[in-house]
PDB file of C-alpha atoms in Angstrom:
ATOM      1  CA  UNK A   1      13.665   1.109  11.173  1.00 94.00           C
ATOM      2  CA  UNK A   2      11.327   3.874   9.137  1.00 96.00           C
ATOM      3  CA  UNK A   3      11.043   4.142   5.490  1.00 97.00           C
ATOM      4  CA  UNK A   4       8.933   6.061   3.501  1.00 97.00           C
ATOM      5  CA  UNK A   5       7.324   6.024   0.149  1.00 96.00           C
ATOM      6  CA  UNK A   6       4.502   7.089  -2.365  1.00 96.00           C
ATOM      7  CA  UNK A   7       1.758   5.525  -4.234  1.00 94.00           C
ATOM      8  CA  UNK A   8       3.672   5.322  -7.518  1.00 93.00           C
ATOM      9  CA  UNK A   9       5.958   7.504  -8.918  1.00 93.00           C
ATOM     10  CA  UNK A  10       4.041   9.150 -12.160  1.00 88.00           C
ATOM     11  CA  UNK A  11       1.935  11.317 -10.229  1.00 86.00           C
ATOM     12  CA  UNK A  12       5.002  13.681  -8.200  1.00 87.00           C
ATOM     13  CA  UNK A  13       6.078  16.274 -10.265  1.00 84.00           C
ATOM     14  CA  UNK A  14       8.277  17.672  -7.195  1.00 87.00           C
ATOM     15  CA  UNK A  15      10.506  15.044  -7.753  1.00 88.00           C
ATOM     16  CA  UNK A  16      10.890  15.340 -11.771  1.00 84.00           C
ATOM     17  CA  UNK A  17      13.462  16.217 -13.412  1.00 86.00           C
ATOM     18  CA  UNK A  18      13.382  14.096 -16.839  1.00 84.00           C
ATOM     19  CA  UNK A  19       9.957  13.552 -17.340  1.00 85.00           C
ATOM     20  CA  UNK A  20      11.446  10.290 -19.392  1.00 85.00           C
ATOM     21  CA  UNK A  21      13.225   9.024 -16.183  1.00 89.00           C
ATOM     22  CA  UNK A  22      10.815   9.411 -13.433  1.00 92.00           C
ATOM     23  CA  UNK A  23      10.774   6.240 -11.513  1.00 94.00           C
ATOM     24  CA  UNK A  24      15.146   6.268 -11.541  1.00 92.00           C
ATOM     25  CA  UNK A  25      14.244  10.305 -10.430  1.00 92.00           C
ATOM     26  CA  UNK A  26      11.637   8.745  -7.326  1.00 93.00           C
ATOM     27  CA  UNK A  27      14.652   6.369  -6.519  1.00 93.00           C
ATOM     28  CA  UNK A  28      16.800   8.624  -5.727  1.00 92.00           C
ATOM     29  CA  UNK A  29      14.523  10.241  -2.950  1.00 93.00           C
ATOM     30  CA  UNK A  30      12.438   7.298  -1.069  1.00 95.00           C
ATOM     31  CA  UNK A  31      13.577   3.722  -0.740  1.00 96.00           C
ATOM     32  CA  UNK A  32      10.693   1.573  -1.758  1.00 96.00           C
ATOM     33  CA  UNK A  33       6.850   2.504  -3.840  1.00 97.00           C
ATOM     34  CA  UNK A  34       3.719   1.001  -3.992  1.00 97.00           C
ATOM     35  CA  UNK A  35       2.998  -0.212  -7.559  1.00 97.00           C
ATOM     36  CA  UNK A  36      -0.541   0.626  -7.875  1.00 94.00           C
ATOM     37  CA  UNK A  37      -0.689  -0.700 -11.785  1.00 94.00           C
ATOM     38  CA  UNK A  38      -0.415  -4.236 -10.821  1.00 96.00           C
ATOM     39  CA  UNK A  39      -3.862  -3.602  -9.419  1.00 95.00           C
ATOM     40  CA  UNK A  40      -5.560  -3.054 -12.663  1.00 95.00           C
ATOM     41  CA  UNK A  41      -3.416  -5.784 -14.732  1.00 95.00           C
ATOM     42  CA  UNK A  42      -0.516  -8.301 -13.907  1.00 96.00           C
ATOM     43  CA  UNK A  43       2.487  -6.454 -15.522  1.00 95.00           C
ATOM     44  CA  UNK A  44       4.231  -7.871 -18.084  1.00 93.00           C
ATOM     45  CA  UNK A  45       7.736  -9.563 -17.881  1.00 90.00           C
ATOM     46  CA  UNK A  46       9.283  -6.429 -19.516  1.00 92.00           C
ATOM     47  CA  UNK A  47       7.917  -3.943 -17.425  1.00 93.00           C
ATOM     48  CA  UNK A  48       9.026  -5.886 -14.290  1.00 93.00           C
ATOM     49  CA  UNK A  49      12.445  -5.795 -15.902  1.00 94.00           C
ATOM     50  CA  UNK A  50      12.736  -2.385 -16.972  1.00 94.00           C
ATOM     51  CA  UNK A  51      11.421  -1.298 -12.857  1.00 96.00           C
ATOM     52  CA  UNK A  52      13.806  -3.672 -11.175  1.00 95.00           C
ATOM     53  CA  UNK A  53      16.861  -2.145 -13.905  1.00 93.00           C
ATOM     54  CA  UNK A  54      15.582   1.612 -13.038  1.00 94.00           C
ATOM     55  CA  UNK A  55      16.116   1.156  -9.810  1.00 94.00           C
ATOM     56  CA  UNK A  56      18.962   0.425  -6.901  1.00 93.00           C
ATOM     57  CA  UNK A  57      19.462  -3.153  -5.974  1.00 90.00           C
ATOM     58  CA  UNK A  58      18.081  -2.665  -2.387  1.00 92.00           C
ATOM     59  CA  UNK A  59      15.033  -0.536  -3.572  1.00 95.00           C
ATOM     60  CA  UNK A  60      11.935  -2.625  -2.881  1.00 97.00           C
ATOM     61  CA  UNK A  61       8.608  -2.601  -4.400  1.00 98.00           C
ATOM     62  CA  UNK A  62       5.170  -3.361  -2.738  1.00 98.00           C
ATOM     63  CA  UNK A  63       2.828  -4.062  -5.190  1.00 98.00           C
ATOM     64  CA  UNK A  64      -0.687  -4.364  -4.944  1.00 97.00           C
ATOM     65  CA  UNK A  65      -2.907  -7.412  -5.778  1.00 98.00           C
ATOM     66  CA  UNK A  66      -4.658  -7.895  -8.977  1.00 97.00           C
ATOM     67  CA  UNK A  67      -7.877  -6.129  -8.710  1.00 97.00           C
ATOM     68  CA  UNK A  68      -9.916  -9.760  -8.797  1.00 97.00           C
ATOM     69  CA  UNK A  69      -7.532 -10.955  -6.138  1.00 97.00           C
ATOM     70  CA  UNK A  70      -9.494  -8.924  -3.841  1.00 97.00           C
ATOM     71  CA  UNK A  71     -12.748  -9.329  -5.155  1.00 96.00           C
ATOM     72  CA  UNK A  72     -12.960  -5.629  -6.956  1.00 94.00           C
ATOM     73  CA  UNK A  73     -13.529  -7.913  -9.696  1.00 94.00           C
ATOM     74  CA  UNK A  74     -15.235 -11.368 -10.562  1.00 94.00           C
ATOM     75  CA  UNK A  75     -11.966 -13.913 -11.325  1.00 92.00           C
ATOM     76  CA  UNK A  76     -14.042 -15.757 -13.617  1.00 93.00           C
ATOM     77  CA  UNK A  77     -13.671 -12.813 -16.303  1.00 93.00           C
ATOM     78  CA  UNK A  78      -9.953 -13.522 -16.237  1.00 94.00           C
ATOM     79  CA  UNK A  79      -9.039 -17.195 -15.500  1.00 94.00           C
ATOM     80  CA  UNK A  80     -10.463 -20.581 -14.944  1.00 95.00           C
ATOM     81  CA  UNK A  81      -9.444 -20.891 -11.197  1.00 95.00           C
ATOM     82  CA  UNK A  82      -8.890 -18.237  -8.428  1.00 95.00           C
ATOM     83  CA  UNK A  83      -5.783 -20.710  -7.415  1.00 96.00           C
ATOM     84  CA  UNK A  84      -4.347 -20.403 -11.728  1.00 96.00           C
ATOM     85  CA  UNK A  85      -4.471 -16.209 -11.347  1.00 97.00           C
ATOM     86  CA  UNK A  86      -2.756 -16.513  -8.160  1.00 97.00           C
ATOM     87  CA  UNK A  87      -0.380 -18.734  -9.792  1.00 97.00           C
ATOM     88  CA  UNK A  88       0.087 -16.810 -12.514  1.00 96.00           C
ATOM     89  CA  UNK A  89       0.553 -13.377 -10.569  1.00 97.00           C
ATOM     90  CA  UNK A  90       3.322 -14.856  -8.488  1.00 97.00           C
ATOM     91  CA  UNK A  91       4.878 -16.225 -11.385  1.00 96.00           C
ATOM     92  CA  UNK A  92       4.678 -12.853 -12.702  1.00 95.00           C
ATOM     93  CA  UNK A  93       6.746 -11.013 -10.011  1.00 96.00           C
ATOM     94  CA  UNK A  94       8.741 -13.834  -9.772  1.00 95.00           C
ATOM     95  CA  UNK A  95      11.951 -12.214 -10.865  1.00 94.00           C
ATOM     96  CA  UNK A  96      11.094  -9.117  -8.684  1.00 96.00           C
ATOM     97  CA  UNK A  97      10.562 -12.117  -5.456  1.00 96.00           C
ATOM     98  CA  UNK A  98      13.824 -13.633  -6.141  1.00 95.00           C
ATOM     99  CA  UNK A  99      16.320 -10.312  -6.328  1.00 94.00           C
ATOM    100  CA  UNK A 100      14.488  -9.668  -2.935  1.00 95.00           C
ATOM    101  CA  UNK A 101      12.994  -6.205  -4.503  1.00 96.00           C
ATOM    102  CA  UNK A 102       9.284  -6.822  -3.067  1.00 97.00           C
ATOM    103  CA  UNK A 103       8.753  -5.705   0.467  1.00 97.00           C
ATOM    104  CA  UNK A 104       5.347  -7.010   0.714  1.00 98.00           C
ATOM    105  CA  UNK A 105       2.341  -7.727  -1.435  1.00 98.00           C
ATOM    106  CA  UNK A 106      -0.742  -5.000  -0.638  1.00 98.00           C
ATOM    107  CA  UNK A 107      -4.188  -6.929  -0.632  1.00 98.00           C
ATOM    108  CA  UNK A 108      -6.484  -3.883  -0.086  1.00 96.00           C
ATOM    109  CA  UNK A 109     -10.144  -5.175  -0.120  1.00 96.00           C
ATOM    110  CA  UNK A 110     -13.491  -3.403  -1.224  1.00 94.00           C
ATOM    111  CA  UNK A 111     -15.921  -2.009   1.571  1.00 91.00           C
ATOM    112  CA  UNK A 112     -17.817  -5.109   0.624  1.00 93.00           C
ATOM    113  CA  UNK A 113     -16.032  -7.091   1.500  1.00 95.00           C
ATOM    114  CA  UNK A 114     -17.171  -7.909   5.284  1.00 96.00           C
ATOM    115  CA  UNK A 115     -16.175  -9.935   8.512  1.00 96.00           C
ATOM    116  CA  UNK A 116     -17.962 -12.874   7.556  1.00 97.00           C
ATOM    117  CA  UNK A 117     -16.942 -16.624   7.911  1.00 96.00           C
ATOM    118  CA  UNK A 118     -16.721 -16.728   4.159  1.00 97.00           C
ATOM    119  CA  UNK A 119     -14.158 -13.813   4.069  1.00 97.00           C
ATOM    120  CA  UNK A 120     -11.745 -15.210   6.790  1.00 97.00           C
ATOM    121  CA  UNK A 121     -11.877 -18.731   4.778  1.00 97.00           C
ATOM    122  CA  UNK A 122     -11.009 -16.837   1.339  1.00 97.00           C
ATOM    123  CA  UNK A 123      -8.121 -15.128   3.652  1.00 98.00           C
ATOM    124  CA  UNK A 124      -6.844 -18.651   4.519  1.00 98.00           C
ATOM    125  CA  UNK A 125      -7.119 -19.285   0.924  1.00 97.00           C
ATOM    126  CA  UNK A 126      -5.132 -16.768  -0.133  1.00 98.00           C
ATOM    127  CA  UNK A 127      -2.265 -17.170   2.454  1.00 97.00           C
ATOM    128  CA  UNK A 128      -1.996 -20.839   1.060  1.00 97.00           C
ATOM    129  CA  UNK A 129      -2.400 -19.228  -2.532  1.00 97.00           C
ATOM    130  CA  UNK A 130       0.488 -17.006  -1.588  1.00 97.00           C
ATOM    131  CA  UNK A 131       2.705 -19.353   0.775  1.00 96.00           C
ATOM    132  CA  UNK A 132       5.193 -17.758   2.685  1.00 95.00           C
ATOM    133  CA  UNK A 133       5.621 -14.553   0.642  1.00 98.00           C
ATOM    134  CA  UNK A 134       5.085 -11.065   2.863  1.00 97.00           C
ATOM    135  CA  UNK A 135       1.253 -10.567   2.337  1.00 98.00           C
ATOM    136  CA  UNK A 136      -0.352  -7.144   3.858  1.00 98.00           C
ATOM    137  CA  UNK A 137      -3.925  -6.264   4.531  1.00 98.00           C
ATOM    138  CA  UNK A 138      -5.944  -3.124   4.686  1.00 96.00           C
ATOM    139  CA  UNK A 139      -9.939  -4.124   4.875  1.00 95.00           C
ATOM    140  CA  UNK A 140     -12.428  -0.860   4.322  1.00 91.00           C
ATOM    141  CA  UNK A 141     -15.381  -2.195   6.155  1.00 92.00           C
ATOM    142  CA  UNK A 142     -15.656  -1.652   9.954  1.00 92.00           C
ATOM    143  CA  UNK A 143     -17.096  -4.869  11.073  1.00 94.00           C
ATOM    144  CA  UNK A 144     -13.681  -5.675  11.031  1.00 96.00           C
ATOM    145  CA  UNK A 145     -12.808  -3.659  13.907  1.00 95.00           C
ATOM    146  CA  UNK A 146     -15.641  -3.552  15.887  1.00 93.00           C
ATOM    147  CA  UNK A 147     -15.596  -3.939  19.510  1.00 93.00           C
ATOM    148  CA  UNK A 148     -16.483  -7.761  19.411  1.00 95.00           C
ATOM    149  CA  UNK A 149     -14.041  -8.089  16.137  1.00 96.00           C
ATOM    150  CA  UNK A 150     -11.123  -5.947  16.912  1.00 96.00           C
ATOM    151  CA  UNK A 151      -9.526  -8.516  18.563  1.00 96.00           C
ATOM    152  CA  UNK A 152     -10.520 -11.362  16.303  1.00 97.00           C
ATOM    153  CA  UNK A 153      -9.398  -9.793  13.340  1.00 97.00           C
ATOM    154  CA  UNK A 154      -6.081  -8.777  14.601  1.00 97.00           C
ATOM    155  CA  UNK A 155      -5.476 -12.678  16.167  1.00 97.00           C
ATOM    156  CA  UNK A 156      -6.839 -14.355  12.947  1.00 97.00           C
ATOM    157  CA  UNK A 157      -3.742 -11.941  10.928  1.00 97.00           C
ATOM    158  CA  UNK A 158      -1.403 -12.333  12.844  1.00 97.00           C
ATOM    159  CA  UNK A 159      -2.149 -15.908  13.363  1.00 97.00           C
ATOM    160  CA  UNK A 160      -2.214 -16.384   9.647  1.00 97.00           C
ATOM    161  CA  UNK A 161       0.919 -14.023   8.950  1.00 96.00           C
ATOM    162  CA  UNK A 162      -0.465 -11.274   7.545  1.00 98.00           C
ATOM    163  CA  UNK A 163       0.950  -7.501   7.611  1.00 98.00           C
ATOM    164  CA  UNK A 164      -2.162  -5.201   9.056  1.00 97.00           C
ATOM    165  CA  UNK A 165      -2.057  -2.103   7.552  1.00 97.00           C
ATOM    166  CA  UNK A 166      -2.880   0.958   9.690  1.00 96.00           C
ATOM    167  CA  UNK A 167      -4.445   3.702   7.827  1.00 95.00           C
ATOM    168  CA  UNK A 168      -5.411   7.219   8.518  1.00 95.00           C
ATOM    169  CA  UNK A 169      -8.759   8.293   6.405  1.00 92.00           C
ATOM    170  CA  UNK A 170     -11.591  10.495   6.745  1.00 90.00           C
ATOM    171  CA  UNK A 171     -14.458   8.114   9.040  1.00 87.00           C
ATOM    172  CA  UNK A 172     -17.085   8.244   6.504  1.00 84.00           C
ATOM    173  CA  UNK A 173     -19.877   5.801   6.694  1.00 82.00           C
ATOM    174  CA  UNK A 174     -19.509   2.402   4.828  1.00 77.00           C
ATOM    175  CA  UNK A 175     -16.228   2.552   3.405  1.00 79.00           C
ATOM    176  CA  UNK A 176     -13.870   3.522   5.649  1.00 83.00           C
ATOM    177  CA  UNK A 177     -12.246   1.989   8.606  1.00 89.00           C
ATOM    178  CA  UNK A 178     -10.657   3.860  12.038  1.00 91.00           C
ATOM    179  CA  UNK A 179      -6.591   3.964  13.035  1.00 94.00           C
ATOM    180  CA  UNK A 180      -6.117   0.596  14.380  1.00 93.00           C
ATOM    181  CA  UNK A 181      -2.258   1.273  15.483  1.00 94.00           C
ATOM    182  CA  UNK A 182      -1.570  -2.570  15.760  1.00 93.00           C
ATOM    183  CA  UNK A 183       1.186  -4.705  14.996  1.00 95.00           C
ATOM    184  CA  UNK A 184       0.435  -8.377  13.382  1.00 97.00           C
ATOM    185  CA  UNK A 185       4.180  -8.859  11.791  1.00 95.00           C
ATOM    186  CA  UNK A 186       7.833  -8.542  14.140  1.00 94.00           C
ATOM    187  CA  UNK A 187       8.953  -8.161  10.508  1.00 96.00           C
ATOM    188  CA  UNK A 188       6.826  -5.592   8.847  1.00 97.00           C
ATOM    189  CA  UNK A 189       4.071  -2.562   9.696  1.00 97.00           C
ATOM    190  CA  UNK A 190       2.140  -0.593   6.780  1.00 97.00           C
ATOM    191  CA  UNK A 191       0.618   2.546   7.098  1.00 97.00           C
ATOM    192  CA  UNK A 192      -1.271   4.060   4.302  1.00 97.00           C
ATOM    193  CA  UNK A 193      -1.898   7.784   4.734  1.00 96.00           C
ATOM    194  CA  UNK A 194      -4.843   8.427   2.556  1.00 93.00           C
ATOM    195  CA  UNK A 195      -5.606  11.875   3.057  1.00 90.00           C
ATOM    196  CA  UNK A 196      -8.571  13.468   4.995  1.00 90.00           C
ATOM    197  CA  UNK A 197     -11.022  14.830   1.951  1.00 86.00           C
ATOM    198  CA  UNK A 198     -14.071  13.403   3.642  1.00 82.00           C
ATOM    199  CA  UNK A 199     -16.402  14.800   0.971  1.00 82.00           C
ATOM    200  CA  UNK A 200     -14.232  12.738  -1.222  1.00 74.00           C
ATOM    201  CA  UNK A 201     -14.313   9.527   0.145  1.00 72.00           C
ATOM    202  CA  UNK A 202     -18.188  10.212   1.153  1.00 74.00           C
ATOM    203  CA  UNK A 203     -18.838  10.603  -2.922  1.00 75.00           C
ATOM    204  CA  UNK A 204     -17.318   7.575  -4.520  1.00 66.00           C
ATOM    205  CA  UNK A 205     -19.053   8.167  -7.760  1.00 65.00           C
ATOM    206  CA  UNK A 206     -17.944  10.408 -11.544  1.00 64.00           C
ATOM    207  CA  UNK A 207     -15.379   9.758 -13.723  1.00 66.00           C
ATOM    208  CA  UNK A 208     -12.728  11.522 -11.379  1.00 68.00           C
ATOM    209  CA  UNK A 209     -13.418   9.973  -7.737  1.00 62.00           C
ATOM    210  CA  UNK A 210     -10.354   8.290  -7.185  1.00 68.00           C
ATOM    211  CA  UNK A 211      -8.299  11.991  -7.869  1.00 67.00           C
ATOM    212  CA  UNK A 212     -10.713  13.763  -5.831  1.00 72.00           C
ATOM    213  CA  UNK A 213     -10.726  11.070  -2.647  1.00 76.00           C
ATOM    214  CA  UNK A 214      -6.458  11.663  -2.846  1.00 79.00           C
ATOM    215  CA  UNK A 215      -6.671  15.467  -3.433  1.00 85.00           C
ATOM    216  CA  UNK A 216      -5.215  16.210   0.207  1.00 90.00           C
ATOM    217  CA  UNK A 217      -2.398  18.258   1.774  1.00 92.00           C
ATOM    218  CA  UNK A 218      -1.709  17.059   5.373  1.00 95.00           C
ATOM    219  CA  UNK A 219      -0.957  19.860   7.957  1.00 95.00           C
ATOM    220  CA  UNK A 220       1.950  20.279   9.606  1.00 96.00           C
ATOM    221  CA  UNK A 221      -0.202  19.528  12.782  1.00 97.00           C
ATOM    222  CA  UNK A 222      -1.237  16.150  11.302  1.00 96.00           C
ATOM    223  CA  UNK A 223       2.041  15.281   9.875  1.00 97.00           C
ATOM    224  CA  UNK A 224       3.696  15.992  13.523  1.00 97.00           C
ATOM    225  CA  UNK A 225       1.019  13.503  15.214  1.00 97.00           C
ATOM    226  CA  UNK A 226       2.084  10.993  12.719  1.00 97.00           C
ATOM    227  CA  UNK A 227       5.376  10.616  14.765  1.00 97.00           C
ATOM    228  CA  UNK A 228       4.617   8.857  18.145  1.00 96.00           C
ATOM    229  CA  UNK A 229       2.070   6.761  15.793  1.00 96.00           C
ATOM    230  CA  UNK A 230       4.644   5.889  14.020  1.00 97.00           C
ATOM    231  CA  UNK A 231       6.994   5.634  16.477  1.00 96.00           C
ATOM    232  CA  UNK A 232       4.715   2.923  18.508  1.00 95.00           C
ATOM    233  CA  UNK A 233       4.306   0.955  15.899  1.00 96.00           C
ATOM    234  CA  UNK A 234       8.500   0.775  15.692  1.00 95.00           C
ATOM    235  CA  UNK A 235       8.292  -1.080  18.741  1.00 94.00           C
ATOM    236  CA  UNK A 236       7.150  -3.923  17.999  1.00 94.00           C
ATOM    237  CA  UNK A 237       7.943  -4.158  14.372  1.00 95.00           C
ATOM    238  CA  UNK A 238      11.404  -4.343  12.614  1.00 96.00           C
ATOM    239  CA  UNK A 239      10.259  -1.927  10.125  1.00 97.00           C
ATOM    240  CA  UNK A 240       7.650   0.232   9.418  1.00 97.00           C
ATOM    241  CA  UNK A 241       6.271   1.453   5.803  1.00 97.00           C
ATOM    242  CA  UNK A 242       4.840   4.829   6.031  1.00 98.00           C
ATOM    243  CA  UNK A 243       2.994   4.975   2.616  1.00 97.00           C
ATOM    244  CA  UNK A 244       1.604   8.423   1.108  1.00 96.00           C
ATOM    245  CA  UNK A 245      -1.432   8.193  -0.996  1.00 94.00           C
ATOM    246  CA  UNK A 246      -2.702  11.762  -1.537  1.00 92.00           C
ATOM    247  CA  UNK A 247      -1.330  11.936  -5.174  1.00 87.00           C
ATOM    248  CA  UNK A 248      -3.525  13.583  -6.785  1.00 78.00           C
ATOM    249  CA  UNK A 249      -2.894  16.792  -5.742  1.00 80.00           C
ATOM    250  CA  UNK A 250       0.723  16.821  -5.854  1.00 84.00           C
ATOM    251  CA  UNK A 251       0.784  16.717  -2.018  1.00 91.00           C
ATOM    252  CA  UNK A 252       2.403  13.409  -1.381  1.00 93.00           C
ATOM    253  CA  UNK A 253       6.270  13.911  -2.246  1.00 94.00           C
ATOM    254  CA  UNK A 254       6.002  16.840   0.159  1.00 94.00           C
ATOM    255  CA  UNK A 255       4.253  15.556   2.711  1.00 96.00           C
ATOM    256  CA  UNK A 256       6.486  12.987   3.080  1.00 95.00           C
ATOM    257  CA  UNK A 257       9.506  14.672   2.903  1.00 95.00           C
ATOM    258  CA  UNK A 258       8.199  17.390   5.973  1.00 95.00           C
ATOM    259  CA  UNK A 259       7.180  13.604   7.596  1.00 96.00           C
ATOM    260  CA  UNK A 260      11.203  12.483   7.042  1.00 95.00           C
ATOM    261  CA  UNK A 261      12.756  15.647   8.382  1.00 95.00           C
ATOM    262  CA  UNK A 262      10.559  15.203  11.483  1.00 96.00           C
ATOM    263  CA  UNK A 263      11.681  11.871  11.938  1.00 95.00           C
ATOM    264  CA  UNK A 264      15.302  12.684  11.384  1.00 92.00           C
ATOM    265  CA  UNK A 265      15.315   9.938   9.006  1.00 92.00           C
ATOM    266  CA  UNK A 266      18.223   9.382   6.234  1.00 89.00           C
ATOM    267  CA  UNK A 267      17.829   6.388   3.341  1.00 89.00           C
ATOM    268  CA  UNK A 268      20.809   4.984   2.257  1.00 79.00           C
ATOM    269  CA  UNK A 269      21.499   3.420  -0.815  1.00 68.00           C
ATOM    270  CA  UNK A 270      19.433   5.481  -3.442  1.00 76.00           C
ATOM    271  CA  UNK A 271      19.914   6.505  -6.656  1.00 65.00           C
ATOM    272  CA  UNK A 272      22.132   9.233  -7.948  1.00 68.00           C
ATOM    273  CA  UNK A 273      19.885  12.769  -6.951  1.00 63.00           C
ATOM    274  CA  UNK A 274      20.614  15.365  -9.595  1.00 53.00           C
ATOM    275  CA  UNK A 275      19.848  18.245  -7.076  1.00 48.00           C
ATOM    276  CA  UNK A 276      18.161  18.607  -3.425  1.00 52.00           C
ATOM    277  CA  UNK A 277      14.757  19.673  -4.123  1.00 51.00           C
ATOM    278  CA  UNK A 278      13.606  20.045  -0.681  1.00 51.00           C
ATOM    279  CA  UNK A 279      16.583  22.803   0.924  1.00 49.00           C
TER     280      UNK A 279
END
């Protein structure tokens, strides 16, 4: 199984048509998001409810972990313990875990953070922090995956059953990581498409980096070499999660809809759509 989704659902005004009611408008195209706020704060208990009541009982959520989860942050600015915030995040989506709406938790960590025998402990921290919930990781260094740690970092996820995340992304130096099309979950298989702006994710500094690393409109050329990609990764997974993260152009929503009609694919089970944007 393929499904497809976007980074959010603030950011597409293709897919608008009450500006008051744009996640229940997102839910009616694309079967799950990734909720990118939960990066920058643990959402409240209303929010959660309000999401999970926008949306259709089988549309799923993949959140992303609190910014100090992952080390973008020091946890000591927030709460006593690492093991109390990860308490206290679970708890959070707790209501989202039990109606089954979260597909998998998205731990993306900082270029800093390297293959080191510190890191892989704080890993098998975090998947006892976590316990059996669907955990997913994208790393941003390449000593991950070089030719001597490939391998290791691949047996040490899958090992510890965590969802690797392939990613496509321009190969700058330091913060970037190449397509590793591998499978560490029967269940589950991300991929993040991040765009290609190299100059943007070669300048990660100004106010406005983040919107000009995303500002990217895949080619038809690119979107069509997605397919076998995507269509290995099928093999060995139950599902795969093709993610679109070039918001900030606008790109996204039609990137992935070219990316659906390609695949032939058809989601069930969505919200009432108001009219076909995309004919």
């Amino acid at each position: 199984m393929i499904t497809i989704g976007l980074t959010g659902w603030s950011d597409h005004d293709l897919l608008v048509i009450d500006k008051s009611r744009k996640l229940e408008d997102y839910a009616s195209h694309f079967p799950f998001v990734e909720l990118d706020t939960s990066f920058y704060a643990i959402p409240s208990e209303k929010n959660m409810l309000s999401w999970m009541n926008k949306t259709p009982e089988n549309f799923q959520f993949i959140p992303k972990a609190f910014q100090a989860m992952t080390q973008h942050k020091e946890w000591i600015d927030f709460f006593p313990s690492q093991e109390i915030m990860f308490q206290h995040f679970i708890a959070a989506f707790n209501p989202m875990i039990e109606s089954g709406k979260v597909k998998s938790f998205l731990f993306q960590f900082p270029p800093f953070f390297h293959f080191t025998d510190e890191n892989l402990v704080y890993l098998k921290n975090i998947r006892s922090w976590m316990g059996d919930l669907p955990v997913a990781i994208e790393f941003r260094h390449s000593s991950w995956f070089t030719e001597k740690n490939q391998p290791l970092t691949l047996t040490f996820l899958e090992n510890h059953q965590f969802i690797h995340v392939t990613i496509d992304q321009p190969q700058t130096p330091g913060n970037s990581i190449p397509m590793i099309t591998a499978t560490t979950s029967k269940k589950l298989s991300l991929f993040r498409l991040h765009g290609r702006n190299y100059e943007g994710w070669l300048n990660s500094s100004g106010p406005n980096w983040r919107e000009k690393r995303t500002f990217y409109d895949y080619s038809e050329a690119e979107l069509i070499s997605f397919v076998p990609i995507i269509r290995s990764l099928e093999n060995t997974s139950t599902e795969v999660a093709v993610i679109f993260n070039n918001n900030s152009g606008g790109h996204a929503a039609s990137n992935a809809k070219y990316l659906q009609k390609l695949l032939n694919l058809t989601f069930n089970q969505l919200g009432p759509q108001q009219l076909n944007l995309f004919d």
